[in-house]
Short mmCIF file of C-alpha atoms and ligand atoms in Angstrom, two decimals:
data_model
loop_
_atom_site.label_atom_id
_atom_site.label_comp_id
_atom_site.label_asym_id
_atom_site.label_seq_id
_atom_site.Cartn_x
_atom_site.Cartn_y
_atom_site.Cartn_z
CA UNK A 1229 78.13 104.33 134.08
CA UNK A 1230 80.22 100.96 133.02
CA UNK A 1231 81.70 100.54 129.72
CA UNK A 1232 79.34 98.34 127.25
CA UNK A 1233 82.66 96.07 126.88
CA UNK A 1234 85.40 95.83 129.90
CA UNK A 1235 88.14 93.29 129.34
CA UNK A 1236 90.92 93.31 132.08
CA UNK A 1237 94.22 91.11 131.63
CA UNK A 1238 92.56 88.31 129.22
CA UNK A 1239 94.98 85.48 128.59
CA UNK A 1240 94.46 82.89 126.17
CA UNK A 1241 95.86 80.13 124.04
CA UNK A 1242 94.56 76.95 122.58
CA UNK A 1243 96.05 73.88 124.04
CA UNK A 1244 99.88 73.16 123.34
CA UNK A 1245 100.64 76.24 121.82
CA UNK A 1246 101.74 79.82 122.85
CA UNK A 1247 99.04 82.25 124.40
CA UNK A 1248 97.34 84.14 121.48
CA UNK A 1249 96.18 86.99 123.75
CA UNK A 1250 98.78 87.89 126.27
CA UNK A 1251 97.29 90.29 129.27
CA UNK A 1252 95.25 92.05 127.03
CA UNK A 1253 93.13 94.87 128.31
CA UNK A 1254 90.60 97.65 126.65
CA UNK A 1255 86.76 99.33 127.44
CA UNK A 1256 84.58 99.97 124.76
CA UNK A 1257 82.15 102.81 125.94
CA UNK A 1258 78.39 102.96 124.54
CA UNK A 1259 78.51 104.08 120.91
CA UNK A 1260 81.79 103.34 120.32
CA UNK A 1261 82.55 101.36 116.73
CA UNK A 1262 85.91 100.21 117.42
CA UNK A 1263 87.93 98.61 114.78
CA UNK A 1264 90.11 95.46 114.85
CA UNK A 1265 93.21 95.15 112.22
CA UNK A 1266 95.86 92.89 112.51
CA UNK A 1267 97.67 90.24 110.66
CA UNK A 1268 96.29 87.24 110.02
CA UNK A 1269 96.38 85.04 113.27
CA UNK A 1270 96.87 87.88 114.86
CA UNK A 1271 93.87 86.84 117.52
CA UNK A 1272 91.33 88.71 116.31
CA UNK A 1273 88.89 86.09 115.47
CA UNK A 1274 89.32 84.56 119.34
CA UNK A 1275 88.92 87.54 120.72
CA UNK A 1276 85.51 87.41 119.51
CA UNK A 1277 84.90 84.10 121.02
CA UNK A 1278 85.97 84.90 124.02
CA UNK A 1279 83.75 87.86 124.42
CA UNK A 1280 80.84 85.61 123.10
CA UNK A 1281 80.84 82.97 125.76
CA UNK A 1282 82.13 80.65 122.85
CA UNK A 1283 85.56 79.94 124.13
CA UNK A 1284 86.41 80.77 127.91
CA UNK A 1285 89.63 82.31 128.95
CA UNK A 1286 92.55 80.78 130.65
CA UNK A 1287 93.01 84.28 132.54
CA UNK A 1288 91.56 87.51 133.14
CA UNK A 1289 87.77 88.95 132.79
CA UNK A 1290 85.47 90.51 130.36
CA UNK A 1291 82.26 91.98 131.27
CA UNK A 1292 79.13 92.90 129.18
CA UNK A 1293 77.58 96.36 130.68
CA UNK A 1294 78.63 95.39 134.24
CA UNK A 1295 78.06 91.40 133.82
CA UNK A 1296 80.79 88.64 133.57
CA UNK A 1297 80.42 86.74 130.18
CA UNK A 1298 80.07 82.98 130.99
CA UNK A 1299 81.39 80.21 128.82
CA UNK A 1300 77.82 78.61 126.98
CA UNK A 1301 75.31 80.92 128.51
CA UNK A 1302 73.19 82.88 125.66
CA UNK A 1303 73.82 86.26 125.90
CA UNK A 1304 71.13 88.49 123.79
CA UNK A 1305 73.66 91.59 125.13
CA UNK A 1306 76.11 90.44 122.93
CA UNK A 1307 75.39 89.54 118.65
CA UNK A 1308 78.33 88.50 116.73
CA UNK A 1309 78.43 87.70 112.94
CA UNK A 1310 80.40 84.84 111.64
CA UNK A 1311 83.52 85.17 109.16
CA UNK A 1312 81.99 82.07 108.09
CA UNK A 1313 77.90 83.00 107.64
CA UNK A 1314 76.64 79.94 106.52
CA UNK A 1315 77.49 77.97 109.94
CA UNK A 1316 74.98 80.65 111.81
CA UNK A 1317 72.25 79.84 109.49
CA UNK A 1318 70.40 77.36 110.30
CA UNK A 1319 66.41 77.68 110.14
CA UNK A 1320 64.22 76.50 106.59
CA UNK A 1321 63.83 79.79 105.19
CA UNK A 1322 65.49 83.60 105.99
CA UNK A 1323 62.37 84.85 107.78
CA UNK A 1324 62.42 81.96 110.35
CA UNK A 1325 66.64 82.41 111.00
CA UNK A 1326 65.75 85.98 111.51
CA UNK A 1327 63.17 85.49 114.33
CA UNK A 1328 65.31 82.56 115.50
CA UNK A 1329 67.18 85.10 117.78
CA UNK A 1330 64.11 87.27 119.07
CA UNK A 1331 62.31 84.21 119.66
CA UNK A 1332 64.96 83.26 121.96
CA UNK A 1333 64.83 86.10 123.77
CA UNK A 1334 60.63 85.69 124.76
CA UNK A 1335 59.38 88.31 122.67
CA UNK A 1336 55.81 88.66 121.53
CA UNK A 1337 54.45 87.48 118.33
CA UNK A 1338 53.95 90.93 117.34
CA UNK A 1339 57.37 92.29 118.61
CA UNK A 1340 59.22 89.53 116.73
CA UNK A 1341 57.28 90.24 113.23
CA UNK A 1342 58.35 93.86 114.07
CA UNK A 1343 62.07 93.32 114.50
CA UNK A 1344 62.05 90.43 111.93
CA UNK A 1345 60.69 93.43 109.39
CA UNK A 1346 62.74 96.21 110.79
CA UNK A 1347 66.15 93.77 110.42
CA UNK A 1348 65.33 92.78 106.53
CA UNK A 1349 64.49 96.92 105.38
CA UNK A 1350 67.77 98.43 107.08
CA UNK A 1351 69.87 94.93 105.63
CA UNK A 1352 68.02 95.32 102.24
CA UNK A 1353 67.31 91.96 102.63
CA UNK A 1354 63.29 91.96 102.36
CA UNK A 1355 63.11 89.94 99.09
CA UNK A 1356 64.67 87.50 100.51
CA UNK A 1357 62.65 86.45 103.57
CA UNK A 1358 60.92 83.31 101.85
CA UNK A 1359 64.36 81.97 100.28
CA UNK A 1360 66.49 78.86 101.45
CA UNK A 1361 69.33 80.37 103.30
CA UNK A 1362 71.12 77.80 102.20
CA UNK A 1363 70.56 78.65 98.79
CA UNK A 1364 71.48 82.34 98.89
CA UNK A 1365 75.44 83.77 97.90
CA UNK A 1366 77.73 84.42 100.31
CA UNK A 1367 77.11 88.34 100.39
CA UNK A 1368 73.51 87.53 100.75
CA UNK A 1369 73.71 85.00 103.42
CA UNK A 1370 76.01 87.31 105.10
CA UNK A 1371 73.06 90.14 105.31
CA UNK A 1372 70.81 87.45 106.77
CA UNK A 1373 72.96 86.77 109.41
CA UNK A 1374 73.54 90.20 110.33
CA UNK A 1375 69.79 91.22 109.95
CA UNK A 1376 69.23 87.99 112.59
CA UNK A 1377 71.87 89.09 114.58
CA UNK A 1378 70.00 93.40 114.26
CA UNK A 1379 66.86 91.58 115.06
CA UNK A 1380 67.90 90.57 118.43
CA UNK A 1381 69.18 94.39 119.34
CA UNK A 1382 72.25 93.35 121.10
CA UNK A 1383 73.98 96.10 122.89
CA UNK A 1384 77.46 94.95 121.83
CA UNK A 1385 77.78 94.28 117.90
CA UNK A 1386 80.43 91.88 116.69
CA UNK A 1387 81.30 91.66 112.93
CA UNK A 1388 84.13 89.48 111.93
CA UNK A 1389 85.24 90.39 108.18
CA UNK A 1390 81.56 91.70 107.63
CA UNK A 1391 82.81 93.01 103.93
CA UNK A 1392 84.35 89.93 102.61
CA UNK A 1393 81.95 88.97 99.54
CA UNK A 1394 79.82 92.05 99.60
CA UNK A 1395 79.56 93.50 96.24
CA UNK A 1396 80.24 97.08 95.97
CA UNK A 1397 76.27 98.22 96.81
CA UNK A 1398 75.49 96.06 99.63
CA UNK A 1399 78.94 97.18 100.91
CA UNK A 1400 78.08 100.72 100.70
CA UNK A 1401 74.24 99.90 102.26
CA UNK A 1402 76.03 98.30 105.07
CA UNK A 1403 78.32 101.25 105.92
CA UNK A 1404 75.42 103.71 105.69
CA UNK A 1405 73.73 100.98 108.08
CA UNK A 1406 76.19 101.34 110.88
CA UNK A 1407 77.35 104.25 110.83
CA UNK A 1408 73.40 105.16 111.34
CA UNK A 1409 73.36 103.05 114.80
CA UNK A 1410 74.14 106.26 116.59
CA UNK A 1411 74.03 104.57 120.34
CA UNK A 1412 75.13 101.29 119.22
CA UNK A 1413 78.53 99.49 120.20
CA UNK A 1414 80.83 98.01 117.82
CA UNK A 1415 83.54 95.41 117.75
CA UNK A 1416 84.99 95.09 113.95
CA UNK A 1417 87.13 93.12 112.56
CA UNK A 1418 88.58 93.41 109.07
CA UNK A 1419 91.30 93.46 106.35
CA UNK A 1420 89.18 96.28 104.29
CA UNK A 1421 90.77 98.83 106.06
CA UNK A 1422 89.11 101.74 104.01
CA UNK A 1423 85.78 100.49 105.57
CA UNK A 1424 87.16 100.19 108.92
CA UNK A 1425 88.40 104.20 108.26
CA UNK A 1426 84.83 105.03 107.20
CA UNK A 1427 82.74 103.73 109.50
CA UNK A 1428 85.12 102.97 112.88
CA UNK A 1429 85.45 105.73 115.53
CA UNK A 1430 88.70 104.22 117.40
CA UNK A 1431 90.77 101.50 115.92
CA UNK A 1432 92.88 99.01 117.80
CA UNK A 1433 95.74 97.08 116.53
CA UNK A 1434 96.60 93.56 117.22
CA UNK A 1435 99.40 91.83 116.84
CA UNK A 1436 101.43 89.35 118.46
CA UNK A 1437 99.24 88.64 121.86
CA UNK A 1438 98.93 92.56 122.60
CA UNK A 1439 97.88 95.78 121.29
CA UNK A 1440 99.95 97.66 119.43
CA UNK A 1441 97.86 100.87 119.11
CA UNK A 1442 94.32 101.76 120.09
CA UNK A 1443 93.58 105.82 118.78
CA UNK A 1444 91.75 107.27 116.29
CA UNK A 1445 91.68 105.73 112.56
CA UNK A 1446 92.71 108.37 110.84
CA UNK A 1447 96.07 109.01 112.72
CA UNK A 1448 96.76 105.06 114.08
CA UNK A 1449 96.51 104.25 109.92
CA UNK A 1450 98.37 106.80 108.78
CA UNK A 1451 101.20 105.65 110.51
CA UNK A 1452 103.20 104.20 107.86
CA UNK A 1453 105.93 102.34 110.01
CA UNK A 1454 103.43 101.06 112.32
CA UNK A 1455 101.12 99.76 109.88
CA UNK A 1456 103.83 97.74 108.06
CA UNK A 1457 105.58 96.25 111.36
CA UNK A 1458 102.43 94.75 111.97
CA UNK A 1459 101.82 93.24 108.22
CA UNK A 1460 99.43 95.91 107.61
CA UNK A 1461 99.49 98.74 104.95
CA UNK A 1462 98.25 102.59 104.62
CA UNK A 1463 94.85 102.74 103.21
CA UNK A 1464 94.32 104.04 99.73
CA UNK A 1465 93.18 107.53 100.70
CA UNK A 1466 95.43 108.14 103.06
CA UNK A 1467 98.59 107.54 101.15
CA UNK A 1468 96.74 109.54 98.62
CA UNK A 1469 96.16 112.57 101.05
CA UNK A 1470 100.03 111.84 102.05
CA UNK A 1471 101.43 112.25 98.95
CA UNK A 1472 99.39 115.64 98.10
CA UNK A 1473 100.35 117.09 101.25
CA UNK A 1474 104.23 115.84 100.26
CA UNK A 1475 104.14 117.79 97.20
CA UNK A 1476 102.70 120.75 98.01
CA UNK A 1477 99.57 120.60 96.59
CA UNK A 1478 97.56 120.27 99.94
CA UNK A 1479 97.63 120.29 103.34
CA UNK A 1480 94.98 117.86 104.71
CA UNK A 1481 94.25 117.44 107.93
CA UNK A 1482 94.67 113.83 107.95
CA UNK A 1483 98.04 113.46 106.08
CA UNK A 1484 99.31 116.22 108.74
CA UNK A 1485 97.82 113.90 111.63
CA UNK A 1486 99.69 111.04 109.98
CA UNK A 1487 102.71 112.35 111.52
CA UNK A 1488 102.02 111.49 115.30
CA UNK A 1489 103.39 108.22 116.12
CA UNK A 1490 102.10 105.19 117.02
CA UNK A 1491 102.38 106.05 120.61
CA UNK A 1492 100.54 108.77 120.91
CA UNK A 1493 97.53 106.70 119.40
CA UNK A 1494 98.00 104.34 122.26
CA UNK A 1495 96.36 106.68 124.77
CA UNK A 1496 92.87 105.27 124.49
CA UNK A 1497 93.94 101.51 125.80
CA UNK A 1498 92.09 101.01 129.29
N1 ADP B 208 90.64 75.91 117.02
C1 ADP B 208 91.92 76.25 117.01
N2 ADP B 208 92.86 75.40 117.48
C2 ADP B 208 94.16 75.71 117.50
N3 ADP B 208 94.64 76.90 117.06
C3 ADP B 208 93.78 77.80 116.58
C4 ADP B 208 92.37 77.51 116.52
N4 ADP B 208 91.73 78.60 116.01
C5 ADP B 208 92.71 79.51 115.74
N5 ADP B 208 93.92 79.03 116.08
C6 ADP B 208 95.20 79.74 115.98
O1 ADP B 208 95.13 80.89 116.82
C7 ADP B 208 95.75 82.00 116.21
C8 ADP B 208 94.75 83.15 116.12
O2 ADP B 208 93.74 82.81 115.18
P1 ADP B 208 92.54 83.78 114.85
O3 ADP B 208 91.94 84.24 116.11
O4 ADP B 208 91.65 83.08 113.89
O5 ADP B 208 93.30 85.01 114.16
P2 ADP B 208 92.74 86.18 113.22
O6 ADP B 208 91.24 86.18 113.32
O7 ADP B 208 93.36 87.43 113.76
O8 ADP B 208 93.23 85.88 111.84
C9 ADP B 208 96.28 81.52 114.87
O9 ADP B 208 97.63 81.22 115.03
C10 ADP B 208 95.46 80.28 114.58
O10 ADP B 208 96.20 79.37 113.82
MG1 MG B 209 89.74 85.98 111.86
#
């Protein structure tokens, strides 16, 4: 079976300056919610643009469950949320933006209402479905774009910095949310690195045009020195567990794991 997400050797760089992605290659397998950290800059943002048909590469290939991903053509495989919400909404009133997509697509009038309804109850966003998107706060316009983006049922899930302006319930609803999409694939991008350790199966770092580990969270994070080369820092917890384990007081499993080095979490890269 091929991966949801195959990208072999991509190269890229805006014009006149130095590639941003430098031969970078990695799968992401069905189910998978693989997290992206990295400086800022570090690529993480075009990454997603590439794999959205938004931006086409100078070198290299990514495929969507077998399929090359073409510069322009709408791809309902693939549903990526903004960093920047407000730019994806564009229809008169949340209910419409969320259909937008599944209209798109050629779905019945009944299968639309269905997704439109399913989207709003698993964002929390129901109340909002006759409001102004334009109208809404950031946090809020951010769960309408991801319910429109749900709606659609993309195989391949793309949040860029999907916690930035979420207060501290919708943040929690949201990683209850996905980590619930059992056979869904995830690309994630984010400085909240706690979330990323909650709710990612595999993390991959990014830095300078290549990556710089691709392994589990809990022992790619835990690596102090790697973390900080690459302007990144432990999360909370696990300095927390770290310290406990350094004085004695407890053994965890992940402060233990937070020994293996940075190499050893490179063993997932494709
Ligand atoms: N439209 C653009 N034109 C020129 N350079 C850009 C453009 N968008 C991003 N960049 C540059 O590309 C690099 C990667 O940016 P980006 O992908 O947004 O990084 P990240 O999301 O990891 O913070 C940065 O150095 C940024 O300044
Ligand atoms: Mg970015």
């Amino acid at each position: 079976m091929s991966s949801v997400l195959a990208i072999k050797d991509l190269i890229f760089g805006y014009p006149g300056q130095v590639p941003v992605l430098n031969a970078i290659s990695f799968n992401v397998q069905r189910g998978e919610r693989v997290g992206l950290i990295g400086p800022n800059g570090a690529g993480k943002t075009t990454l997603f643009l590439l794999i959205s048909g938004i931006v086409s590469a100078k070198a290299g290939q990514i495929m969507i469950s077998g399929s090359p991903v073409l510069k322009g053509r709408f791809n309902p495989a693939v549903g990526m949320v903004f960093q920047h919400t407000a730019d994806q909404l564009i229809c008169p009133t949340v209910c419409e933006d969320i259909a937008f997509g599944p209209q798109n697509m050629g779905l019945t009038p009944e299968e639309i209402a269905i997704n439109v309804d399913r989207a709003a109850v698993s964002t929390g966003i129901s109340p909002l479905l006759d409001r102004v998107p334009h109208q809404l706060s950031s946090g809020e316009q951010r769960l309408v774009a991801l319910a429109g983006i749900i709606a659609m049922q993309p195989e391949l899930l793309i949040l860029d910095e999907p916690t930035a302006d979420l207060d501290m319930r919708y943040r929690r609803r949201l990683v209850g949310m996905l980590k619930d999409m059992m056979q869904k694939s995830m690309l994630i991008a984010s400085h909240d690195l706690e979330f990323i350790l909650e709710v990612c199966t595999r993390v991959i770092v990014l830095d300078q045009g290549a990556i710089q580990a691709d392994g589990e969270p809990p022992i790619v994070m835990a690596d102090h020195h790697l973390m900080e080369e690459h302007g990144l820092e432990l999360p909370h917890s696990l300095t927390a567990a770290w310290h406990r384990h350094r004085s004695g007081t407890e053994c965890p499993e992940n402060a233990v794991r937070g020994n293996v080095s940075s190499a050893a979490g490179k063993t997932n890269s494709a």
